[in-house]
Amino acid sequence: MADSTAAAAEPHRQHDTREAVLFGGVYGAVLASSMVAALTQYGHSSAASRRYDALWLLVTACASALAHGYAHYIAERAPHHRWDVLRTLVDEWPLVTAVLPTVFLLAGAGWGWWPPNGVEYPVFALNIAILFALGLVTARRSARSWPAAVLIGLVDSVLGVVVVVANAVIK
């Protein structure tokens, strides 16, 4: 009984920033690669379709962040204060931020800054690099050795490689 009273008095749980950045970054990078793979599956690679892809990726990332934030909010099962739902949604900023480089590459292809055909390959490379960097930096901040941090970065980047391989197999 004492535990439930203590839990009820506990204010909105702040998620560790490193945890949120790693989770949101990994989720966003994998989401971006998956969306690009899905949107380019049928060979639509015109400038207009790349602008459309950039917009859809941004909308999907925002919707995913809202759904994830809302799920955290209702899963806490504790009394909430008036603005806790907004605070919980704002905690999802890393997910949206992680897709912005991909949105930039797609939009740039749509605006004619580089060829729209084949832009998915630099997108995949970028997201694999983001996954590696997130794993490496997070591991180093957790006081892991350099070899362990590089291994963790490589394991994280395998998520991106899986999306690339799946894209190649599907095509």
Short mmCIF file of N, CA and C in Angstrom, two decimals:
data_model
loop_
_atom_site.label_atom_id
_atom_site.label_comp_id
_atom_site.label_asym_id
_atom_site.label_seq_id
_atom_site.Cartn_x
_atom_site.Cartn_y
_atom_site.Cartn_z
N MET A 1 0.82 -1.19 0.00
CA MET A 1 0.00 0.00 0.00
C MET A 1 0.86 1.25 0.00
N ALA A 2 1.96 1.20 0.73
CA ALA A 2 2.85 2.36 0.78
C ALA A 2 3.46 2.63 -0.58
N ASP A 3 3.72 1.59 -1.35
CA ASP A 3 4.30 1.77 -2.67
C ASP A 3 3.37 2.51 -3.60
N SER A 4 2.07 2.19 -3.56
CA SER A 4 1.13 2.86 -4.45
C SER A 4 0.97 4.32 -4.08
N THR A 5 1.06 4.65 -2.79
CA THR A 5 0.98 6.04 -2.36
C THR A 5 2.20 6.81 -2.83
N ALA A 6 3.37 6.19 -2.74
CA ALA A 6 4.60 6.86 -3.18
C ALA A 6 4.58 7.06 -4.70
N ALA A 7 4.06 6.09 -5.41
CA ALA A 7 3.99 6.22 -6.87
C ALA A 7 3.01 7.30 -7.28
N ALA A 8 1.92 7.44 -6.54
CA ALA A 8 0.93 8.45 -6.88
C ALA A 8 1.46 9.86 -6.63
N ALA A 9 2.32 10.01 -5.64
CA ALA A 9 2.87 11.33 -5.33
C ALA A 9 4.01 11.72 -6.25
N GLU A 10 4.55 10.75 -6.98
CA GLU A 10 5.70 11.01 -7.86
C GLU A 10 5.28 11.86 -9.05
N PRO A 11 6.01 12.96 -9.33
CA PRO A 11 5.68 13.79 -10.47
C PRO A 11 6.06 13.11 -11.79
N HIS A 12 5.76 13.80 -12.90
CA HIS A 12 6.08 13.30 -14.24
C HIS A 12 7.53 12.81 -14.29
N ARG A 13 7.72 11.58 -14.73
CA ARG A 13 9.06 10.99 -14.79
C ARG A 13 9.81 11.58 -15.97
N GLN A 14 10.93 12.21 -15.70
CA GLN A 14 11.78 12.72 -16.76
C GLN A 14 12.67 11.59 -17.26
N HIS A 15 12.65 11.35 -18.54
CA HIS A 15 13.49 10.31 -19.12
C HIS A 15 14.91 10.85 -19.22
N ASP A 16 15.87 9.98 -19.00
CA ASP A 16 17.27 10.35 -19.15
C ASP A 16 17.49 10.88 -20.56
N THR A 17 18.16 12.02 -20.68
CA THR A 17 18.35 12.65 -21.99
C THR A 17 19.15 11.76 -22.92
N ARG A 18 20.22 11.14 -22.40
CA ARG A 18 21.01 10.24 -23.25
C ARG A 18 20.16 9.08 -23.76
N GLU A 19 19.33 8.53 -22.88
CA GLU A 19 18.45 7.44 -23.27
C GLU A 19 17.47 7.89 -24.35
N ALA A 20 16.90 9.08 -24.17
CA ALA A 20 15.93 9.60 -25.14
C ALA A 20 16.59 9.88 -26.48
N VAL A 21 17.80 10.44 -26.47
CA VAL A 21 18.50 10.74 -27.72
C VAL A 21 18.86 9.44 -28.43
N LEU A 22 19.36 8.46 -27.69
CA LEU A 22 19.71 7.19 -28.33
C LEU A 22 18.47 6.51 -28.89
N PHE A 23 17.42 6.40 -28.08
CA PHE A 23 16.21 5.74 -28.55
C PHE A 23 15.61 6.49 -29.74
N GLY A 24 15.42 7.78 -29.59
CA GLY A 24 14.83 8.57 -30.67
C GLY A 24 15.69 8.61 -31.91
N GLY A 25 17.01 8.70 -31.71
CA GLY A 25 17.92 8.72 -32.85
C GLY A 25 17.91 7.42 -33.63
N VAL A 26 17.98 6.32 -32.90
CA VAL A 26 17.97 5.01 -33.57
C VAL A 26 16.61 4.80 -34.25
N TYR A 27 15.56 5.07 -33.53
CA TYR A 27 14.21 4.91 -34.10
C TYR A 27 14.05 5.79 -35.34
N GLY A 28 14.47 7.05 -35.26
CA GLY A 28 14.33 7.97 -36.38
C GLY A 28 15.16 7.57 -37.58
N ALA A 29 16.40 7.15 -37.36
CA ALA A 29 17.27 6.75 -38.47
C ALA A 29 16.74 5.50 -39.17
N VAL A 30 16.28 4.54 -38.40
CA VAL A 30 15.72 3.33 -39.00
C VAL A 30 14.40 3.65 -39.70
N LEU A 31 13.58 4.50 -39.08
CA LEU A 31 12.33 4.93 -39.71
C LEU A 31 12.60 5.62 -41.04
N ALA A 32 13.58 6.53 -41.05
CA ALA A 32 13.91 7.26 -42.28
C ALA A 32 14.35 6.31 -43.39
N SER A 33 15.24 5.38 -43.06
CA SER A 33 15.70 4.43 -44.07
C SER A 33 14.55 3.55 -44.56
N SER A 34 13.72 3.11 -43.65
CA SER A 34 12.59 2.25 -44.03
C SER A 34 11.60 2.99 -44.91
N MET A 35 11.32 4.23 -44.57
CA MET A 35 10.38 5.02 -45.37
C MET A 35 10.94 5.27 -46.77
N VAL A 36 12.21 5.62 -46.85
CA VAL A 36 12.81 5.86 -48.17
C VAL A 36 12.79 4.58 -49.00
N ALA A 37 13.10 3.46 -48.36
CA ALA A 37 13.06 2.19 -49.08
C ALA A 37 11.65 1.90 -49.58
N ALA A 38 10.66 2.14 -48.73
CA ALA A 38 9.27 1.87 -49.13
C ALA A 38 8.80 2.83 -50.21
N LEU A 39 9.15 4.09 -50.09
CA LEU A 39 8.68 5.09 -51.04
C LEU A 39 9.35 4.98 -52.40
N THR A 40 10.55 4.41 -52.46
CA THR A 40 11.24 4.28 -53.74
C THR A 40 11.13 2.87 -54.32
N GLN A 41 10.36 2.03 -53.67
CA GLN A 41 10.24 0.64 -54.11
C GLN A 41 9.80 0.52 -55.56
N TYR A 42 8.90 1.38 -56.00
CA TYR A 42 8.35 1.25 -57.34
C TYR A 42 9.03 2.15 -58.36
N GLY A 43 10.21 2.68 -58.01
CA GLY A 43 10.99 3.43 -58.98
C GLY A 43 10.56 4.86 -59.21
N HIS A 44 9.74 5.41 -58.36
CA HIS A 44 9.34 6.81 -58.50
C HIS A 44 10.50 7.67 -58.01
N SER A 45 11.20 8.29 -58.93
CA SER A 45 12.39 9.06 -58.54
C SER A 45 12.43 10.42 -59.22
N SER A 46 11.29 10.98 -59.52
CA SER A 46 11.26 12.32 -60.10
C SER A 46 11.47 13.34 -58.98
N ALA A 47 11.75 14.56 -59.38
CA ALA A 47 11.93 15.63 -58.39
C ALA A 47 10.65 15.82 -57.57
N ALA A 48 9.52 15.78 -58.23
CA ALA A 48 8.25 15.95 -57.51
C ALA A 48 8.01 14.83 -56.50
N SER A 49 8.35 13.60 -56.87
CA SER A 49 8.14 12.49 -55.94
C SER A 49 9.10 12.58 -54.76
N ARG A 50 10.30 13.11 -54.98
CA ARG A 50 11.25 13.27 -53.86
C ARG A 50 10.77 14.35 -52.88
N ARG A 51 10.16 15.42 -53.38
CA ARG A 51 9.58 16.42 -52.48
C ARG A 51 8.43 15.80 -51.68
N TYR A 52 7.63 15.01 -52.35
CA TYR A 52 6.53 14.29 -51.72
C TYR A 52 7.08 13.33 -50.66
N ASP A 53 8.14 12.60 -51.00
CA ASP A 53 8.76 11.67 -50.04
C ASP A 53 9.26 12.40 -48.81
N ALA A 54 9.88 13.56 -49.00
CA ALA A 54 10.38 14.35 -47.87
C ALA A 54 9.24 14.75 -46.96
N LEU A 55 8.15 15.20 -47.54
CA LEU A 55 6.99 15.61 -46.75
C LEU A 55 6.39 14.43 -46.00
N TRP A 56 6.23 13.29 -46.67
CA TRP A 56 5.67 12.11 -46.02
C TRP A 56 6.56 11.61 -44.90
N LEU A 57 7.86 11.67 -45.07
CA LEU A 57 8.77 11.26 -44.01
C LEU A 57 8.62 12.15 -42.80
N LEU A 58 8.52 13.44 -43.01
CA LEU A 58 8.36 14.38 -41.90
C LEU A 58 7.02 14.15 -41.18
N VAL A 59 5.95 13.96 -41.95
CA VAL A 59 4.64 13.69 -41.35
C VAL A 59 4.66 12.38 -40.56
N THR A 60 5.29 11.35 -41.13
CA THR A 60 5.37 10.05 -40.45
C THR A 60 6.17 10.15 -39.16
N ALA A 61 7.28 10.88 -39.19
CA ALA A 61 8.10 11.04 -37.98
C ALA A 61 7.33 11.77 -36.89
N CYS A 62 6.61 12.81 -37.27
CA CYS A 62 5.81 13.56 -36.28
C CYS A 62 4.70 12.68 -35.71
N ALA A 63 4.03 11.93 -36.57
CA ALA A 63 2.97 11.03 -36.10
C ALA A 63 3.53 9.95 -35.19
N SER A 64 4.70 9.42 -35.53
CA SER A 64 5.33 8.40 -34.69
C SER A 64 5.72 8.98 -33.34
N ALA A 65 6.26 10.18 -33.34
CA ALA A 65 6.64 10.83 -32.09
C ALA A 65 5.42 11.09 -31.22
N LEU A 66 4.33 11.56 -31.83
CA LEU A 66 3.11 11.79 -31.07
C LEU A 66 2.56 10.49 -30.50
N ALA A 67 2.53 9.43 -31.30
CA ALA A 67 2.02 8.15 -30.82
C ALA A 67 2.90 7.60 -29.70
N HIS A 68 4.20 7.69 -29.86
CA HIS A 68 5.11 7.18 -28.84
C HIS A 68 5.00 7.99 -27.55
N GLY A 69 4.95 9.31 -27.68
CA GLY A 69 4.81 10.17 -26.50
C GLY A 69 3.49 9.92 -25.78
N TYR A 70 2.42 9.77 -26.54
CA TYR A 70 1.12 9.51 -25.93
C TYR A 70 1.11 8.14 -25.25
N ALA A 71 1.74 7.16 -25.86
CA ALA A 71 1.83 5.83 -25.23
C ALA A 71 2.57 5.90 -23.90
N HIS A 72 3.65 6.67 -23.85
CA HIS A 72 4.36 6.87 -22.57
C HIS A 72 3.44 7.52 -21.55
N TYR A 73 2.70 8.51 -21.99
CA TYR A 73 1.81 9.26 -21.10
C TYR A 73 0.76 8.35 -20.46
N ILE A 74 0.09 7.54 -21.28
CA ILE A 74 -0.96 6.70 -20.71
C ILE A 74 -0.41 5.48 -19.99
N ALA A 75 0.82 5.07 -20.31
CA ALA A 75 1.41 3.89 -19.67
C ALA A 75 1.92 4.18 -18.27
N GLU A 76 2.10 5.44 -17.92
CA GLU A 76 2.64 5.77 -16.59
C GLU A 76 1.67 5.42 -15.48
N ARG A 77 0.39 5.39 -15.74
CA ARG A 77 -0.62 4.99 -14.77
C ARG A 77 -0.47 5.70 -13.43
N ALA A 78 -0.26 6.95 -13.50
CA ALA A 78 -0.14 7.76 -12.29
C ALA A 78 -0.95 9.03 -12.50
N PRO A 79 -1.30 9.70 -11.42
CA PRO A 79 -2.00 10.97 -11.61
C PRO A 79 -1.13 11.94 -12.40
N HIS A 80 -1.74 12.68 -13.29
CA HIS A 80 -0.99 13.60 -14.13
C HIS A 80 -1.35 15.03 -13.81
N HIS A 81 -0.40 15.90 -14.03
CA HIS A 81 -0.64 17.32 -13.90
C HIS A 81 -1.14 17.85 -15.23
N ARG A 82 -1.59 19.06 -15.22
CA ARG A 82 -2.24 19.66 -16.39
C ARG A 82 -1.38 19.59 -17.65
N TRP A 83 -0.10 19.90 -17.60
CA TRP A 83 0.74 20.01 -18.80
C TRP A 83 1.63 18.80 -19.02
N ASP A 84 1.43 17.72 -18.27
CA ASP A 84 2.27 16.53 -18.42
C ASP A 84 2.21 15.93 -19.82
N VAL A 85 1.05 15.95 -20.45
CA VAL A 85 0.94 15.37 -21.79
C VAL A 85 1.81 16.14 -22.78
N LEU A 86 1.84 17.45 -22.68
CA LEU A 86 2.71 18.24 -23.58
C LEU A 86 4.17 17.98 -23.29
N ARG A 87 4.52 17.87 -22.02
CA ARG A 87 5.91 17.60 -21.65
C ARG A 87 6.34 16.23 -22.18
N THR A 88 5.44 15.26 -22.10
CA THR A 88 5.75 13.92 -22.60
C THR A 88 5.94 13.93 -24.11
N LEU A 89 5.12 14.69 -24.82
CA LEU A 89 5.25 14.78 -26.28
C LEU A 89 6.54 15.49 -26.68
N VAL A 90 6.91 16.52 -25.95
CA VAL A 90 8.14 17.25 -26.25
C VAL A 90 9.37 16.37 -26.04
N ASP A 91 9.26 15.40 -25.13
CA ASP A 91 10.37 14.48 -24.88
C ASP A 91 10.73 13.64 -26.11
N GLU A 92 9.88 13.63 -27.12
CA GLU A 92 10.10 12.81 -28.32
C GLU A 92 10.86 13.56 -29.42
N TRP A 93 11.42 14.72 -29.13
CA TRP A 93 12.12 15.52 -30.15
C TRP A 93 13.26 14.76 -30.83
N PRO A 94 14.00 13.87 -30.17
CA PRO A 94 15.10 13.19 -30.88
C PRO A 94 14.64 12.37 -32.08
N LEU A 95 13.46 11.79 -32.01
CA LEU A 95 12.96 10.99 -33.12
C LEU A 95 12.77 11.86 -34.36
N VAL A 96 12.13 13.01 -34.18
CA VAL A 96 11.89 13.90 -35.32
C VAL A 96 13.21 14.48 -35.82
N THR A 97 14.09 14.85 -34.91
CA THR A 97 15.38 15.41 -35.29
C THR A 97 16.21 14.42 -36.11
N ALA A 98 16.13 13.15 -35.77
CA ALA A 98 16.93 12.13 -36.47
C ALA A 98 16.52 11.95 -37.93
N VAL A 99 15.29 12.29 -38.29
CA VAL A 99 14.88 12.14 -39.69
C VAL A 99 15.18 13.38 -40.52
N LEU A 100 15.52 14.49 -39.88
CA LEU A 100 15.73 15.73 -40.62
C LEU A 100 16.84 15.66 -41.67
N PRO A 101 17.99 15.00 -41.41
CA PRO A 101 18.99 14.89 -42.50
C PRO A 101 18.44 14.19 -43.74
N THR A 102 17.63 13.16 -43.54
CA THR A 102 17.03 12.46 -44.67
C THR A 102 16.02 13.35 -45.37
N VAL A 103 15.22 14.07 -44.60
CA VAL A 103 14.26 15.02 -45.19
C VAL A 103 15.02 16.04 -46.03
N PHE A 104 16.13 16.53 -45.53
CA PHE A 104 16.96 17.49 -46.26
C PHE A 104 17.47 16.91 -47.58
N LEU A 105 17.98 15.68 -47.54
CA LEU A 105 18.49 15.05 -48.77
C LEU A 105 17.37 14.84 -49.79
N LEU A 106 16.22 14.38 -49.32
CA LEU A 106 15.10 14.16 -50.25
C LEU A 106 14.59 15.48 -50.81
N ALA A 107 14.42 16.48 -49.94
CA ALA A 107 13.94 17.78 -50.39
C ALA A 107 14.94 18.42 -51.35
N GLY A 108 16.23 18.30 -51.05
CA GLY A 108 17.25 18.84 -51.95
C GLY A 108 17.20 18.20 -53.32
N ALA A 109 16.95 16.89 -53.35
CA ALA A 109 16.79 16.21 -54.64
C ALA A 109 15.53 16.71 -55.35
N GLY A 110 14.50 16.98 -54.57
CA GLY A 110 13.26 17.50 -55.14
C GLY A 110 13.40 18.92 -55.67
N TRP A 111 14.27 19.70 -55.06
CA TRP A 111 14.48 21.09 -55.49
C TRP A 111 15.56 21.21 -56.56
N GLY A 112 16.15 20.09 -56.96
CA GLY A 112 17.13 20.11 -58.04
C GLY A 112 18.56 20.38 -57.60
N TRP A 113 18.84 20.29 -56.31
CA TRP A 113 20.21 20.52 -55.83
C TRP A 113 21.13 19.37 -56.21
N TRP A 114 20.57 18.18 -56.35
CA TRP A 114 21.30 17.00 -56.83
C TRP A 114 20.27 16.10 -57.51
N PRO A 115 20.74 15.11 -58.25
CA PRO A 115 19.80 14.27 -59.01
C PRO A 115 18.86 13.50 -58.09
N PRO A 116 17.57 13.48 -58.42
CA PRO A 116 16.61 12.75 -57.58
C PRO A 116 16.72 11.23 -57.72
N ASN A 117 17.24 10.77 -58.84
CA ASN A 117 17.38 9.34 -59.06
C ASN A 117 18.60 8.82 -58.31
N GLY A 118 18.40 7.85 -57.44
CA GLY A 118 19.51 7.26 -56.69
C GLY A 118 19.83 7.95 -55.38
N VAL A 119 19.04 8.94 -54.95
CA VAL A 119 19.33 9.64 -53.70
C VAL A 119 19.14 8.71 -52.49
N GLU A 120 18.44 7.61 -52.69
CA GLU A 120 18.24 6.69 -51.56
C GLU A 120 19.55 6.08 -51.07
N TYR A 121 20.54 5.95 -51.94
CA TYR A 121 21.80 5.34 -51.51
C TYR A 121 22.59 6.25 -50.57
N PRO A 122 22.73 7.55 -50.87
CA PRO A 122 23.34 8.43 -49.87
C PRO A 122 22.51 8.51 -48.58
N VAL A 123 21.18 8.42 -48.71
CA VAL A 123 20.32 8.42 -47.52
C VAL A 123 20.63 7.21 -46.65
N PHE A 124 20.74 6.04 -47.26
CA PHE A 124 21.05 4.84 -46.49
C PHE A 124 22.42 4.97 -45.83
N ALA A 125 23.41 5.45 -46.57
CA ALA A 125 24.76 5.61 -46.01
C ALA A 125 24.74 6.59 -44.84
N LEU A 126 24.04 7.69 -45.00
CA LEU A 126 23.95 8.69 -43.93
C LEU A 126 23.29 8.11 -42.68
N ASN A 127 22.20 7.39 -42.85
CA ASN A 127 21.51 6.83 -41.69
C ASN A 127 22.32 5.72 -41.02
N ILE A 128 23.07 4.96 -41.79
CA ILE A 128 23.96 3.96 -41.19
C ILE A 128 25.05 4.67 -40.38
N ALA A 129 25.58 5.77 -40.92
CA ALA A 129 26.59 6.54 -40.18
C ALA A 129 25.99 7.15 -38.91
N ILE A 130 24.76 7.63 -38.97
CA ILE A 130 24.09 8.18 -37.78
C ILE A 130 23.93 7.09 -36.73
N LEU A 131 23.51 5.91 -37.14
CA LEU A 131 23.36 4.80 -36.20
C LEU A 131 24.69 4.44 -35.55
N PHE A 132 25.74 4.39 -36.36
CA PHE A 132 27.07 4.09 -35.81
C PHE A 132 27.49 5.16 -34.81
N ALA A 133 27.33 6.42 -35.17
CA ALA A 133 27.74 7.52 -34.30
C ALA A 133 26.94 7.52 -32.99
N LEU A 134 25.65 7.27 -33.07
CA LEU A 134 24.84 7.23 -31.85
C LEU A 134 25.32 6.12 -30.91
N GLY A 135 25.56 4.95 -31.46
CA GLY A 135 26.05 3.85 -30.64
C GLY A 135 27.41 4.14 -30.04
N LEU A 136 28.31 4.69 -30.84
CA LEU A 136 29.66 5.00 -30.37
C LEU A 136 29.64 6.06 -29.28
N VAL A 137 28.97 7.16 -29.52
CA VAL A 137 28.94 8.27 -28.54
C VAL A 137 28.26 7.83 -27.25
N THR A 138 27.16 7.13 -27.37
CA THR A 138 26.45 6.68 -26.17
C THR A 138 27.30 5.72 -25.36
N ALA A 139 27.98 4.81 -26.03
CA ALA A 139 28.84 3.86 -25.32
C ALA A 139 30.01 4.57 -24.65
N ARG A 140 30.61 5.54 -25.32
CA ARG A 140 31.72 6.27 -24.70
C ARG A 140 31.25 7.09 -23.50
N ARG A 141 30.08 7.68 -23.60
CA ARG A 141 29.54 8.45 -22.46
C ARG A 141 29.17 7.55 -21.30
N SER A 142 28.99 6.27 -21.57
CA SER A 142 28.71 5.30 -20.51
C SER A 142 30.00 4.67 -19.99
N ALA A 143 31.13 5.29 -20.32
CA ALA A 143 32.46 4.87 -19.85
C ALA A 143 32.88 3.51 -20.40
N ARG A 144 32.40 3.15 -21.57
CA ARG A 144 32.86 1.91 -22.22
C ARG A 144 34.21 2.18 -22.87
N SER A 145 35.00 1.15 -23.03
CA SER A 145 36.29 1.29 -23.69
C SER A 145 36.06 1.58 -25.17
N TRP A 146 37.12 2.08 -25.85
CA TRP A 146 36.99 2.37 -27.28
C TRP A 146 36.63 1.14 -28.09
N PRO A 147 37.30 -0.02 -27.85
CA PRO A 147 36.91 -1.20 -28.64
C PRO A 147 35.44 -1.60 -28.41
N ALA A 148 34.99 -1.52 -27.16
CA ALA A 148 33.59 -1.85 -26.88
C ALA A 148 32.66 -0.83 -27.52
N ALA A 149 33.03 0.44 -27.48
CA ALA A 149 32.19 1.49 -28.07
C ALA A 149 32.09 1.32 -29.58
N VAL A 150 33.20 0.99 -30.24
CA VAL A 150 33.17 0.77 -31.69
C VAL A 150 32.30 -0.44 -32.01
N LEU A 151 32.40 -1.48 -31.21
CA LEU A 151 31.56 -2.67 -31.43
C LEU A 151 30.08 -2.33 -31.27
N ILE A 152 29.75 -1.55 -30.26
CA ILE A 152 28.36 -1.15 -30.05
C ILE A 152 27.88 -0.30 -31.23
N GLY A 153 28.74 0.62 -31.71
CA GLY A 153 28.39 1.42 -32.88
C GLY A 153 28.15 0.55 -34.11
N LEU A 154 28.99 -0.46 -34.28
CA LEU A 154 28.81 -1.37 -35.42
C LEU A 154 27.52 -2.17 -35.31
N VAL A 155 27.20 -2.61 -34.10
CA VAL A 155 25.95 -3.36 -33.90
C VAL A 155 24.76 -2.46 -34.20
N ASP A 156 24.80 -1.21 -33.74
CA ASP A 156 23.71 -0.28 -34.05
C ASP A 156 23.59 -0.05 -35.55
N SER A 157 24.72 0.08 -36.23
CA SER A 157 24.67 0.34 -37.67
C SER A 157 24.15 -0.87 -38.45
N VAL A 158 24.22 -2.04 -37.87
CA VAL A 158 23.68 -3.24 -38.53
C VAL A 158 22.18 -3.08 -38.77
N LEU A 159 21.49 -2.34 -37.88
CA LEU A 159 20.06 -2.08 -38.11
C LEU A 159 19.85 -1.39 -39.45
N GLY A 160 20.68 -0.42 -39.75
CA GLY A 160 20.58 0.27 -41.03
C GLY A 160 20.93 -0.63 -42.19
N VAL A 161 21.93 -1.46 -42.01
CA VAL A 161 22.34 -2.39 -43.06
C VAL A 161 21.20 -3.38 -43.36
N VAL A 162 20.50 -3.81 -42.33
CA VAL A 162 19.37 -4.73 -42.53
C VAL A 162 18.31 -4.08 -43.41
N VAL A 163 18.04 -2.79 -43.20
CA VAL A 163 17.06 -2.09 -44.02
C VAL A 163 17.55 -2.01 -45.46
N VAL A 164 18.83 -1.72 -45.66
CA VAL A 164 19.39 -1.63 -47.01
C VAL A 164 19.31 -2.97 -47.72
N VAL A 165 19.68 -4.04 -47.01
CA VAL A 165 19.62 -5.38 -47.61
C VAL A 165 18.17 -5.74 -47.93
N ALA A 166 17.27 -5.45 -47.01
CA ALA A 166 15.85 -5.73 -47.26
C ALA A 166 15.36 -4.96 -48.49
N ASN A 167 15.80 -3.72 -48.64
CA ASN A 167 15.42 -2.92 -49.81
C ASN A 167 15.94 -3.56 -51.09
N ALA A 168 17.18 -4.03 -51.05
CA ALA A 168 17.77 -4.66 -52.25
C ALA A 168 17.04 -5.96 -52.59
N VAL A 169 16.65 -6.73 -51.59
CA VAL A 169 15.96 -8.00 -51.82
C VAL A 169 14.55 -7.74 -52.36
N ILE A 170 13.88 -6.73 -51.83
CA ILE A 170 12.51 -6.43 -52.25
C ILE A 170 12.50 -5.96 -53.71
N LYS A 171 13.50 -5.14 -54.09
CA LYS A 171 13.56 -4.63 -55.46
C LYS A 171 13.87 -5.78 -56.38
#
